[in-house]
Each structure stands twice: as structure tokens, then as C-alpha cells.
GROMACS .gro file of C-alpha atoms in nm:
model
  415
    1UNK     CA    1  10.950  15.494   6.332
    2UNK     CA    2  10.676  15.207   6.389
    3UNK     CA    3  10.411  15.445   6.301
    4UNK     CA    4  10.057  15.474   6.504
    5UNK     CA    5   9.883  15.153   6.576
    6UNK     CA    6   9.559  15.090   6.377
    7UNK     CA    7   9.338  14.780   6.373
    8UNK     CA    8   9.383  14.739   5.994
    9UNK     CA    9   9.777  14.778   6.052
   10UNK     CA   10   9.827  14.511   6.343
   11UNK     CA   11  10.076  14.514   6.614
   12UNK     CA   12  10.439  14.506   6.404
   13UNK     CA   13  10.670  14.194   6.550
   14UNK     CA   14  11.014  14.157   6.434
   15UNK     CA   15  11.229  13.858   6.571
   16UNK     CA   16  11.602  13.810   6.526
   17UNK     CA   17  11.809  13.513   6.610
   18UNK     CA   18  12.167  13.624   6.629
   19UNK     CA   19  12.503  13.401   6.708
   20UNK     CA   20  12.730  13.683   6.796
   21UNK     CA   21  13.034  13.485   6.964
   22UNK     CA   22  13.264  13.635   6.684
   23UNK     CA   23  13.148  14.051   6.782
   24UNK     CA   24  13.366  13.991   7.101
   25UNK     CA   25  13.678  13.848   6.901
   26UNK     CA   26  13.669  14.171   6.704
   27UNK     CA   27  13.471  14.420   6.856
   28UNK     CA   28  13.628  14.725   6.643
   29UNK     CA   29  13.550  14.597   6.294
   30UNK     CA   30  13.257  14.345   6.325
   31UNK     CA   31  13.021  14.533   6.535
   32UNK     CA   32  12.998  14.821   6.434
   33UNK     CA   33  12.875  14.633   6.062
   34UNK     CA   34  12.658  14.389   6.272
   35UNK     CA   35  12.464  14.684   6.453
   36UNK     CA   36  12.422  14.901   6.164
   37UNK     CA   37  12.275  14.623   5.949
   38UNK     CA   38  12.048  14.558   6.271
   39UNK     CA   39  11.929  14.892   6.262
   40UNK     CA   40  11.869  14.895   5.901
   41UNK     CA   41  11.636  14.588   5.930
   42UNK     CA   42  11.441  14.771   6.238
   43UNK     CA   43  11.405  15.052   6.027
   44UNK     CA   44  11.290  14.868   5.733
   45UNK     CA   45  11.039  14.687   5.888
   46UNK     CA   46  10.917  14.920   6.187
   47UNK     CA   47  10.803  14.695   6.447
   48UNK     CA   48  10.632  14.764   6.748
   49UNK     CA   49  10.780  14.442   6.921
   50UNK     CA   50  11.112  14.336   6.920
   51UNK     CA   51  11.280  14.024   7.048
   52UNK     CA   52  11.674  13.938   6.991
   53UNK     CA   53  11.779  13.554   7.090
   54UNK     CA   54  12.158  13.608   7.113
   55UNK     CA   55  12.389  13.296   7.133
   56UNK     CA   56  12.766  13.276   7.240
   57UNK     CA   57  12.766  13.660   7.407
   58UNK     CA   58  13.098  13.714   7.501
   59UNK     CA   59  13.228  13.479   7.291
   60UNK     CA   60  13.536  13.242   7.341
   61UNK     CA   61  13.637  13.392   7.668
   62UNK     CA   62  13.379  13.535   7.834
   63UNK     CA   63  13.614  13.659   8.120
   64UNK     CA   64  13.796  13.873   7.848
   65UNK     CA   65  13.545  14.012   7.706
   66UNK     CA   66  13.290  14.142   8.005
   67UNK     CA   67  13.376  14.488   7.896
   68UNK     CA   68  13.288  14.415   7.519
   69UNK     CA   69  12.991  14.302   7.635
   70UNK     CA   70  12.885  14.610   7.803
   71UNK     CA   71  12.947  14.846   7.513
   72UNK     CA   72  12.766  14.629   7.266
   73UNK     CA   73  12.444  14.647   7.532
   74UNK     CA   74  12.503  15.042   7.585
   75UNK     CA   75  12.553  15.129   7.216
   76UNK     CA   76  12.184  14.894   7.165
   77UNK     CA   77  12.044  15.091   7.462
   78UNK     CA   78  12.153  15.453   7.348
   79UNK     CA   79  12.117  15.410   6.982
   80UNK     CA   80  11.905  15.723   6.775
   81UNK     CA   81  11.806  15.352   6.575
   82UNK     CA   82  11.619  15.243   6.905
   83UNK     CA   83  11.508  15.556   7.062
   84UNK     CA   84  11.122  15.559   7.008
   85UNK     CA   85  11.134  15.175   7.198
   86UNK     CA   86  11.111  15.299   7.561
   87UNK     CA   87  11.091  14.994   7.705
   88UNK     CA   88  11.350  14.740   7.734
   89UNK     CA   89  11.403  14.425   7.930
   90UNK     CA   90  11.744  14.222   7.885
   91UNK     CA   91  11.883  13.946   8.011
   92UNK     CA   92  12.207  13.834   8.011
   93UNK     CA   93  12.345  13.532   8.127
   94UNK     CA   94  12.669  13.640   8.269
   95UNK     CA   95  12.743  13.373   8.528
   96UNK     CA   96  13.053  13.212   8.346
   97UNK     CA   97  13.215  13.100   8.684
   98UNK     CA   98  12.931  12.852   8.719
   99UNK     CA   99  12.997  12.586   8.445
  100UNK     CA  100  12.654  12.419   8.537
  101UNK     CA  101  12.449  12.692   8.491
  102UNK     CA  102  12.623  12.927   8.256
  103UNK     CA  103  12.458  12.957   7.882
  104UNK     CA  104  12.559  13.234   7.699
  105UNK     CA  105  12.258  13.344   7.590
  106UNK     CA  106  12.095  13.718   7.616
  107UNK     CA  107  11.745  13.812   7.489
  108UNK     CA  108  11.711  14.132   7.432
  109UNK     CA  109  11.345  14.254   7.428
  110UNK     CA  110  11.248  14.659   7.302
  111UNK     CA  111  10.869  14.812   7.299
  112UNK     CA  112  10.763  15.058   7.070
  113UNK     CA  113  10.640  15.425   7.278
  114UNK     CA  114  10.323  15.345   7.048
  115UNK     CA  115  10.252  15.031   7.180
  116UNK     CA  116  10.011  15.079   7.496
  117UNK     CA  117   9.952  14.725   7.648
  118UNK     CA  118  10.205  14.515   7.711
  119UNK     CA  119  10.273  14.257   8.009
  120UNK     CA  120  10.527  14.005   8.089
  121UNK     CA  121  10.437  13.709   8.239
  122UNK     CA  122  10.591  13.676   8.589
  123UNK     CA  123  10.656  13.259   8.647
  124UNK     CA  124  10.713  13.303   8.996
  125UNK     CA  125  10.366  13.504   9.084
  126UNK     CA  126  10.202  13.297   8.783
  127UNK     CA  127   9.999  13.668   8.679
  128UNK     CA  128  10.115  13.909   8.431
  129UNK     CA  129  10.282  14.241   8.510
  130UNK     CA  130  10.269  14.558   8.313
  131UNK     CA  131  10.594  14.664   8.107
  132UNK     CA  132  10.727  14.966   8.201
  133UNK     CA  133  11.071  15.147   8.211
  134UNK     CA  134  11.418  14.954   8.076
  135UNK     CA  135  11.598  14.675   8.281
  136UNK     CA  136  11.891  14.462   8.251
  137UNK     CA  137  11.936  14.156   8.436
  138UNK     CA  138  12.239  13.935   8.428
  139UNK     CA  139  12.411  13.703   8.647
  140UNK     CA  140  12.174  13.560   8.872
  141UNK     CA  141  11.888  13.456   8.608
  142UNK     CA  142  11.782  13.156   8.781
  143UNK     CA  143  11.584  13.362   9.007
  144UNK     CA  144  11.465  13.571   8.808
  145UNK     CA  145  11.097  13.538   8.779
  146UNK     CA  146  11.031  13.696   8.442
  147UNK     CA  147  11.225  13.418   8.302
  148UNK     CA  148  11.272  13.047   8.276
  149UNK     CA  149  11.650  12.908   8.192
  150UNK     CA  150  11.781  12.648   8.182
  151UNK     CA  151  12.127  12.434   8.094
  152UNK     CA  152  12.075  12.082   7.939
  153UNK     CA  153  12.130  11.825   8.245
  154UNK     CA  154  12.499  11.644   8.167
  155UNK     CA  155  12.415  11.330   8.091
  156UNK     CA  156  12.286  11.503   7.784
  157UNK     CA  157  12.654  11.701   7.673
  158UNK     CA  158  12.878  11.473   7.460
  159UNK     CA  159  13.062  11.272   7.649
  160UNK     CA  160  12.894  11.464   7.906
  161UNK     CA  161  13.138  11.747   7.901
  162UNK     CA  162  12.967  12.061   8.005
  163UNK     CA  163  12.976  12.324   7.698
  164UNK     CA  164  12.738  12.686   7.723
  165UNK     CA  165  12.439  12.517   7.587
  166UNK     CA  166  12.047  12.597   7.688
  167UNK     CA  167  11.747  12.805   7.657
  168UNK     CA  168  11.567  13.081   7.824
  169UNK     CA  169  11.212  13.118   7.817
  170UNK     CA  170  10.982  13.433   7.842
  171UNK     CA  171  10.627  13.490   7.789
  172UNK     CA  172  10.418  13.820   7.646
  173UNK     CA  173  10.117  13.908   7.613
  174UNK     CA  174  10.020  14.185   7.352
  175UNK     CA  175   9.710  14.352   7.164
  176UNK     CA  176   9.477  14.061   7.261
  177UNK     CA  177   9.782  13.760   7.267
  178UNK     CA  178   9.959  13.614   7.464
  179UNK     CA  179  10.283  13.370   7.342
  180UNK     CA  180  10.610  13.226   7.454
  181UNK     CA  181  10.925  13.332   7.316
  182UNK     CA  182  11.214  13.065   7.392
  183UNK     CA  183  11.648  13.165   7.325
  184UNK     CA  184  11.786  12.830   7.224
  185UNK     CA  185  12.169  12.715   7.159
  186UNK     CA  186  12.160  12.332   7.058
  187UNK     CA  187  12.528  12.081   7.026
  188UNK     CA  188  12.757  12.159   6.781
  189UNK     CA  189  12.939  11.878   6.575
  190UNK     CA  190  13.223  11.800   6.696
  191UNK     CA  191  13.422  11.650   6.416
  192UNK     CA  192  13.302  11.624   6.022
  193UNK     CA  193  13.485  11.251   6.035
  194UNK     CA  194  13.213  11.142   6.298
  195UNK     CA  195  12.959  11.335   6.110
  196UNK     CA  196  12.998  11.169   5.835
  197UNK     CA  197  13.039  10.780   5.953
  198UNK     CA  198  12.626  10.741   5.950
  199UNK     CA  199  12.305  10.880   5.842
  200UNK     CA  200  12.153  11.036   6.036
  201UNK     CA  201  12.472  11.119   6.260
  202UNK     CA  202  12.522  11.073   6.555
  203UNK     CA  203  12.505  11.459   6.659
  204UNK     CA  204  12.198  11.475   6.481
  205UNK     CA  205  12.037  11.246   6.725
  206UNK     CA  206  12.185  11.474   7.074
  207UNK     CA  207  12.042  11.757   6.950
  208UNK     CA  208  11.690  11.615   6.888
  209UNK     CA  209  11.677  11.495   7.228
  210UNK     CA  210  11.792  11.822   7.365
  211UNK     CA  211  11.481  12.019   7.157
  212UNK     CA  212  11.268  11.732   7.260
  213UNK     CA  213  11.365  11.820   7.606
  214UNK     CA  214  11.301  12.169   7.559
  215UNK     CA  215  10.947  12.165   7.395
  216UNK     CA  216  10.840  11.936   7.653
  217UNK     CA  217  10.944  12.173   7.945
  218UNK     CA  218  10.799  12.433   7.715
  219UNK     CA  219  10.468  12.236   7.680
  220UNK     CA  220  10.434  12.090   8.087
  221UNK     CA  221  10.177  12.116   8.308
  222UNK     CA  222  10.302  12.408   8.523
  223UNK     CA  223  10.172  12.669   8.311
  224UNK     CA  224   9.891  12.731   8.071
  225UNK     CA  225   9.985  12.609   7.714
  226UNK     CA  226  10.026  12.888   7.519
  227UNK     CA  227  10.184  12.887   7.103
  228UNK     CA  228  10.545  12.965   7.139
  229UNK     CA  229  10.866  13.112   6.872
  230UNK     CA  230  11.172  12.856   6.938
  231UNK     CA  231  11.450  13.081   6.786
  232UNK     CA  232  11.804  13.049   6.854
  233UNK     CA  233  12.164  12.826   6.708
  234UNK     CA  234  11.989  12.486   6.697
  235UNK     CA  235  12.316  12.427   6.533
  236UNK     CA  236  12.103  12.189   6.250
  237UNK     CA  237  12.292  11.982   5.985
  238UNK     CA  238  12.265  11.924   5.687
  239UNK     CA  239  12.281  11.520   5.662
  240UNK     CA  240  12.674  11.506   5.569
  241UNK     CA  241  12.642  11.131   5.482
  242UNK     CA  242  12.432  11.212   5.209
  243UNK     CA  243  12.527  11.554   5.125
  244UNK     CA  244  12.890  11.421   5.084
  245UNK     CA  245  12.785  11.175   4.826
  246UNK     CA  246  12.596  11.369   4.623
  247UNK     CA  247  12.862  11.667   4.575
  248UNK     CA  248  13.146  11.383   4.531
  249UNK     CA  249  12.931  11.149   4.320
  250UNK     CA  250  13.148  11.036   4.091
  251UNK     CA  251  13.483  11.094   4.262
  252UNK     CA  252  13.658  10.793   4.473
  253UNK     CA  253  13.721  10.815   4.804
  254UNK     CA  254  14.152  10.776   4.986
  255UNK     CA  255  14.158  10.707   5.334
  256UNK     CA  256  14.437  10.870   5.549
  257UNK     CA  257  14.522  10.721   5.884
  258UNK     CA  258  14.727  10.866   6.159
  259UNK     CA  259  15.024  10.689   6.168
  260UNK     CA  260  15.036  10.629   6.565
  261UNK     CA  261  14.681  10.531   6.613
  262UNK     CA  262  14.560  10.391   6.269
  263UNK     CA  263  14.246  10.631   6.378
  264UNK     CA  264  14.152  10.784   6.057
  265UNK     CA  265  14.271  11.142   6.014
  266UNK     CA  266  14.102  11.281   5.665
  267UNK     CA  267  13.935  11.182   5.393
  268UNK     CA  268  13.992  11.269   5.006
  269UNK     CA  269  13.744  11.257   4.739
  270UNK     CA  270  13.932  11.285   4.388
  271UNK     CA  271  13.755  11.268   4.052
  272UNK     CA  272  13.815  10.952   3.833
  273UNK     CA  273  13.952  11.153   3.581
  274UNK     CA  274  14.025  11.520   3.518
  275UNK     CA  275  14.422  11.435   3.655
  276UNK     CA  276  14.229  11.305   3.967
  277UNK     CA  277  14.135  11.656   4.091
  278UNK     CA  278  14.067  11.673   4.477
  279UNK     CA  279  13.691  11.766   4.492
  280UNK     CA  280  13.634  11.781   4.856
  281UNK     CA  281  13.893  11.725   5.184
  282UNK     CA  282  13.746  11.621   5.507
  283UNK     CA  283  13.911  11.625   5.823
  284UNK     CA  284  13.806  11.678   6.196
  285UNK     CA  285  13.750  12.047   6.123
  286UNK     CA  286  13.791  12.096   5.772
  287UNK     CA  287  13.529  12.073   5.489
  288UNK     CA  288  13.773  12.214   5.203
  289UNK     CA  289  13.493  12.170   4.894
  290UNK     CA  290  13.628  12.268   4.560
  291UNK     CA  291  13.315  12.517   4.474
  292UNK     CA  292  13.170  12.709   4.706
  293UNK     CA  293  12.914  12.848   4.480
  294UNK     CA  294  12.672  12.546   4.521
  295UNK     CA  295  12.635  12.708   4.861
  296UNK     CA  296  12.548  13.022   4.725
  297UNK     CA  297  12.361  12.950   4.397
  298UNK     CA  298  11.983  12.970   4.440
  299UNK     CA  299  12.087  13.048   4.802
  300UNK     CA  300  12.214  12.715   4.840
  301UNK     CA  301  11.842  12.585   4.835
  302UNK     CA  302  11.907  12.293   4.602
  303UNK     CA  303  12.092  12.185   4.922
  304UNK     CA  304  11.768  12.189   5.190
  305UNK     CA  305  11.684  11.841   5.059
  306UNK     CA  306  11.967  11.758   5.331
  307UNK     CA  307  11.841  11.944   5.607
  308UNK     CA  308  11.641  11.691   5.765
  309UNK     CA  309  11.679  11.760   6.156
  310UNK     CA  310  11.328  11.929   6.174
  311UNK     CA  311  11.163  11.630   6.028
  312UNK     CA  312  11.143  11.467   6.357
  313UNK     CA  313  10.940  11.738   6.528
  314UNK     CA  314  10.696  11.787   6.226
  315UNK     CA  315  10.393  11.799   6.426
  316UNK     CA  316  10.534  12.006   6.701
  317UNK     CA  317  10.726  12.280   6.503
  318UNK     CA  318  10.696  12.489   6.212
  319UNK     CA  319  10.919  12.703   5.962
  320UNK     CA  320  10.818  12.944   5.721
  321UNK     CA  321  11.006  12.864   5.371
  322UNK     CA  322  11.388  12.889   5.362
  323UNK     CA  323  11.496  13.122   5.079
  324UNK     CA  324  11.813  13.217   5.227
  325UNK     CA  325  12.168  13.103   5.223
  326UNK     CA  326  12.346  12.837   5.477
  327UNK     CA  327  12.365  13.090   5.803
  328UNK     CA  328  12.693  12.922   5.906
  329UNK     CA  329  13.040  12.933   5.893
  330UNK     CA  330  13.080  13.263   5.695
  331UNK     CA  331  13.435  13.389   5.694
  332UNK     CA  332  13.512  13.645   6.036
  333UNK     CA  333  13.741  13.841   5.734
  334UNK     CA  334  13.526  14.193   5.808
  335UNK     CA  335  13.626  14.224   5.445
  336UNK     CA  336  13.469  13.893   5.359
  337UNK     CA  337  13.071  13.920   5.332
  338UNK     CA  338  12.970  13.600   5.101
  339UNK     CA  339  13.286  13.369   5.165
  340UNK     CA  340  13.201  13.060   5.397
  341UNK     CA  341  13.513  12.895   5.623
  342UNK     CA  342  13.649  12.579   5.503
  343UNK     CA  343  13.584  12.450   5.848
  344UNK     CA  344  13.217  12.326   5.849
  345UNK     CA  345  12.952  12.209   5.573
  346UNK     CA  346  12.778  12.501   5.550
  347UNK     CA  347  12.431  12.500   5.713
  348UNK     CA  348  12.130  12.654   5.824
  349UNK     CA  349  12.233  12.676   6.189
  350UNK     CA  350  12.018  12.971   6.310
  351UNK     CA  351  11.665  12.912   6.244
  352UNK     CA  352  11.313  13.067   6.394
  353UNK     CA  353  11.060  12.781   6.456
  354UNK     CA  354  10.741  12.834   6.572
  355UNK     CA  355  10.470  12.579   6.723
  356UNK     CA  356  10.119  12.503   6.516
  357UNK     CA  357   9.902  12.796   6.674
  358UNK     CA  358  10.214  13.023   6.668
  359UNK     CA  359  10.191  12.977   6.298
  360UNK     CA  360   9.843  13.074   6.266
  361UNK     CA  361   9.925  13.383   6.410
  362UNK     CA  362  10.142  13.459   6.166
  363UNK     CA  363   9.987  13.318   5.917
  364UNK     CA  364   9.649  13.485   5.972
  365UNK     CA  365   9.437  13.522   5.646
  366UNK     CA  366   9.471  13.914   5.735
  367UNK     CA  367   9.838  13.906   5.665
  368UNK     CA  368   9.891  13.988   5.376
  369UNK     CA  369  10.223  13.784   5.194
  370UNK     CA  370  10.444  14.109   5.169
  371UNK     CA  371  10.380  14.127   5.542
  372UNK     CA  372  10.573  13.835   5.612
  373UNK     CA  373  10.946  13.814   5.570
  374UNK     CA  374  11.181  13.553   5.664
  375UNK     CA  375  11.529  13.608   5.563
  376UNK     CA  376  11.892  13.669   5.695
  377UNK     CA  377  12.070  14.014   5.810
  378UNK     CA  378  12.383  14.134   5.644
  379UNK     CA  379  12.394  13.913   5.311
  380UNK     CA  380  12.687  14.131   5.160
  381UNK     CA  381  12.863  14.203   5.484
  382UNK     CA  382  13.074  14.019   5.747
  383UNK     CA  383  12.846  13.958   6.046
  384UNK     CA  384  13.088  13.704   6.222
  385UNK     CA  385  13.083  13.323   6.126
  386UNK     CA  386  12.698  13.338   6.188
  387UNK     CA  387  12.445  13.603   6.004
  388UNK     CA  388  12.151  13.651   6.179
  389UNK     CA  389  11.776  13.525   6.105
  390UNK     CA  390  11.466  13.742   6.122
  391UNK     CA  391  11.111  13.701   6.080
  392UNK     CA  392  10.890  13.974   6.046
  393UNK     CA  393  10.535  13.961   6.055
  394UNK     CA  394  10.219  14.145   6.211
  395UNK     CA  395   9.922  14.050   6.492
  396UNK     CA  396   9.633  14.188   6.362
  397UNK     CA  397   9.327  14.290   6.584
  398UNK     CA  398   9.139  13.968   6.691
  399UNK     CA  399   9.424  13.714   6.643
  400UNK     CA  400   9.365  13.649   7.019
  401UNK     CA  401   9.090  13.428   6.877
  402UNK     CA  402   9.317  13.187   6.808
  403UNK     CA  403   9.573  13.206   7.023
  404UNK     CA  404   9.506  13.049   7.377
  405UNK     CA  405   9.534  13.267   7.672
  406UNK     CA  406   9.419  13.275   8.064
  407UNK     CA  407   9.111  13.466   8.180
  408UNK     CA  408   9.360  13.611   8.423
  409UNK     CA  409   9.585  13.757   8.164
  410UNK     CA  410   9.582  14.167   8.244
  411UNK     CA  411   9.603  14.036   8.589
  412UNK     CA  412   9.898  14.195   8.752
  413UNK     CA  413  10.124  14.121   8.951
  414UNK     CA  414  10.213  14.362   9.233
  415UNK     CA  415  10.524  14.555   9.133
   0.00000   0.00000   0.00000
């Protein structure tokens, strides 16, 4: 499938970003559409490397849904689609007992047959060990030393309730590179009403010192600085202050309060005229907008003047350009593909972000533009309330140039 490696071709990377709480709530309808479009885009793009951030696995209740969880992994690990990557690493974090450690997050991690040199670095041993065979690990992935995770300390949850927020970290090294690849899930917003009261809100601001958190670790002095992908549900915004204003421009604004606390319960935006049509209905966890099509139109790009969360970390992060619709909250309707919830301002939630050097990587004068795609899985089908995010791109011979790495890299561990 990923063809013979050649120097001219490069080493073929495909990374997916995938929030797949919703495969567990209907495992007989949704995933069965969610792995065949994932196949489809493996197939289209033939990588060599592939790396799949999953967020929410298991979904609402974990407990419930152990055994879904072990098909979904079997049916990715027996595949015909997946057959010519012999080796596999996964990790999933299965430790839901433990609410201070558990995250919800699995990385999934296949090698091409054609793909000769490959090591993982090992942050225990601090040297690099050869890739060989398929293994899962789950449960106890604090000590496991092919991986860094961690949850975000408490004082950093809202209202420092603990929720299955944090990021795993694992490093490669390939053709003559070596790079970090980190699983992130960021906060959620809690309630469109608080959203809404200031710009930029107030979740806006936990979630950039949770990233800031996590590129520092990321970025410390325990380990060589190498560039890193950041993929995962950062769970970004799009500023609903300002968004709000500019779809309801001309419509006033009723306030309704609850009549036992005077807190206020939901807003509604009516035109001035028109028999005072409701435009848009806010409430804790609604976001009823009268078209949905400014969502979709252009895929919703008009909109990405609004998505301001990345600003922050301009120098730190990069993105290639968005050209895809809001990846959150589609409908879970597996006869829904386009259709977003009324629940949430649509958003581009799931995201793959990459530091300066990881961008010249990518971005290497060798890659030609058709190389390069960034887009979204499933447009026309119902992938859950999230679709997933790819980015597909190749390493060509002598990126290693510009992409820092130890003397000690084909150093290996003992097995």
C-alpha cells in the first residue's frame, strides 16, 4: 500500500486527531462509518508512519464500555486496511478508577513493513530502542517508559473539579529525524452564558494556561529539545462575545431570568423587524442559530476571524491553513453527516499544531504543495459529534538537517 521507499519519494507521515467519545455510545452504527472512512484516508494517502491522538476512548462511561473498547482496538489491529503496518505500539489509558490520573486518551502508532529504521525513544533509559513487533499498553501508563502522561494538576480544572483532561507524549525517530508527537485533550466550556459574558472568555484563558503548561513540560530541560506535532481536542473557541454580535448584528437582545435565583437562564436575540424573528437562542447548553449554513458555507471560514485561541502561542506553535469546516458538535444522527447540534457554537475543536522546526519539516522546499494535506475525515458522514483532523505530509531524505537530534540517537536501549 505505501509503496517502496525512495529518496525522491520521502518517508510518507499521516497524522490523525480523532475525538471518538461518541463510537462507544453507538458502537453498531458509528464505527463501523468512522473506521471505514479511516481506512479510506490511509489508503488515499499511503503513509509509511502513522500516528492516531484519540480523545474521550470509552466515552461517557468508561466502565460500560471496556468491551467496546476492545473491539474497536482488535478490528484496527486485524484490519486487511492495516495489514502491510507490522508494527504497532498503543497506548491506552484505561485507568478510570483513578480520577487523578485517568485521561482518556489512546495513541495509536502503525509502521509501514517498508519502513526499515525506526526507534522509539525510551524516557526512562534516555536512548532510543528499535521498533519491532505490535504492543498494547493500557492501565498502568505512568510507568511506562516509552511514554510521558500526564493529567493537568487540580488547581488547574474549573473549579478544580477533576474531568479526563491531559496529554501523552512520545518521541520517534525516523529516516534521519527525530520529533515529538504529543495526544492532547484541553477544558471544554462549560456553559455558552459564561462564554459569552467577556472577550476573551473566561475558558479561553484555562485552556491557554493548560497548553502553556504543556509546551513547557514539552520544551524542559530533561530532554534534548527536539520539534514536536501537538495534536489532539484543544477544545478551541471561537470568541462567542464577538461571534455573537456579528451573526445577531442588528437584532436586540431579551434577557430571561430564572425565577428562583434571578441568575440569568437564556438569552434571545430577535430581529427589529421581520415580526421580531428569533435569530439565535442561548442558554447553558444551547446555541439554537437560525442558519446553520454560515457554518458550512466556504467551510465556515468567513468565521476563523473568531478563532483567536492560537494567537497567544504564535511564536511557539504553528498551523497549516484551515480550509475545513467547524470539527465540532456535528449531529451523533448516523444518518446525519453535515448537520451540527444546537448545543455548542460550532468550532474548530480538533486541531494539529506543530512547533517552528516541526513546520520546516513539513514545509521543506522538497515538498511539493499536493504533498501536503490538511483537512477533516468523513465530511458527508456521521463520525460522532467530532470528525477527525489529518495532516499528511512527507520527510524527505536530508530533512534531518534541520531537525535537531542527539549524537546518540540509533543508540539502543537494551530490550
Amino acid at each position: 500500500m505505501a509503496g517502496k521507499l525512495t529518496a525522491a519519494q520521502g518517508t510518507g507521515i499521516l497524522l490523525v486527531t480523532a475525538n471518538v467519545g461518541s463510537l462507544f455510545e453507538d458502537p453498531e452504527n458509528l464505527q463501523k462509518t468512522w473506521l471505514r472512512e479511516f481506512y479510506q484516508t490511509v489508503q488515499s494517502h499511503k503513509p509509511h508512519f502513522v500516528a492516531v491522538h484519540c480523545q474521550e476512548v470509552g466515552g461517557k462511561n468508561y466502565e460500560a464500555s471496556m468491551h467496546h473498547v476492545g473491539t474497536f482496538v482488535t478490528e484496527l489491529l486485524s484490519s486487511d486496511a492495516m495489514k502491510e503496518y507490522s508494527r504497532v505500539r498503543v497506548y491506552l489509558d484505561e485507568n478510570y478508577k483513578s480520577q487523578e490520573h485517568f485521561t482518556a486518551l489512546g495513541s495509536f502508532y502503525f509502521i509501514h513493513e517498508s519502513l526499515k529504521n525506526i526507534h522509539q525513544f525510551d524516557f526512562k533509559a534516555k536512548k532510543y530502542k528499535k521498533v519491532v513487533g505490535k504492543e498494547t499498553c493500557s492501565e498502568t501508563l505512568e510507568s511506562t517508559p516509552s511514554l510521558e502522561k500526564e493529567k493537568f494538576p487540580q488547581d488547574y480544572f474549573p473549579e478544580c473539579k477533576w474531568s479526563r483532561k491531559g496529554f501523552i507524549r512520545t518521541r520517534w525517530a525516523l529516516a534521519d529525524c527525530a520529533f515529538d508527537l504529543v495526544n492532547i485533550h484541553l477544558f471544554h466550556d462549560a456553559s455558552n452564558l459564561v462564554a459569552w459574558e467577556k472577550s476573551p472568555s473566561v475558558y479561553s484563558g484555562t485552556r491557554q494556561k493548560a497548553l502553556g503548561y504543556v509546551l513547557d513540560r514539552i520544551t524542559d530541560q530533561r530532554y534534548e529539545k527536539l520539534p514536536y506535532f501537538v495534536f489532539g481536542d484543544f477544545n478551541f473557541r471561537l470568541d462567542s462575545k464577538q461571534v455573537i454580535e456579528s451573526l445577531c448584528s442588528t437584532a436586540t437582545m431579551q434577557t430571561v431570568r430564572a425565577a428562583d435565583t434571578n441568575e440569568v437562564d437564556k438569552l434571545i436575540f430577535r430581529e427589529s423587524d421581520n415580526d421580531r424573528k428569533v435569530v439565535l437562542q442561548l442558554e447553558k447548553k444551547l446555541f439554537n442559530y437560525v442558519n446553520q449554513d454560515v457554518f458550512r458555507e466556504n467551510n465556515g471560514t468567513s468565521l476563523l476571524e473568531f478563532d483567536k485561541e492560537l494567537s497567544v502561542f504564535k511564536d511557539r506553535l504553528h498551523e497549516l491553513e484551515i480550509s475545513f469546516p467547524p470539527s465540532y458538535p456535528y449531529s451523533e444522527d448516523s444518518s446525519q453527516g453535515k448537520e451540527y447540534m444546537n448545543t455548542r457554537c460550532p468550532a474548530w475543536c480538533d486541531r494539529i499544531l506543530m512547533s517552528p522546526s516541526a513546520r520546516d519539516l513539513v514545509l521543506k522546499p522538497e515538498n511539493e504543495e499536493k504533498s501536503i494535506v490538511y483537512d477533516n475525515i468523513g465530511p458527508n458522514v456521521c463520525m460522532g459529534d467530532h470528525k477527525p483532523v489529518f495532516l499528511s505530509f512527507r520527510i524527505t531524505a536530508g530533512a534531518g538537517k534541520s531537525c535537531q537530534r542527539g549524537e546518540n540517537i540509533f543508540r539502543e536501549a537494551p530490550l
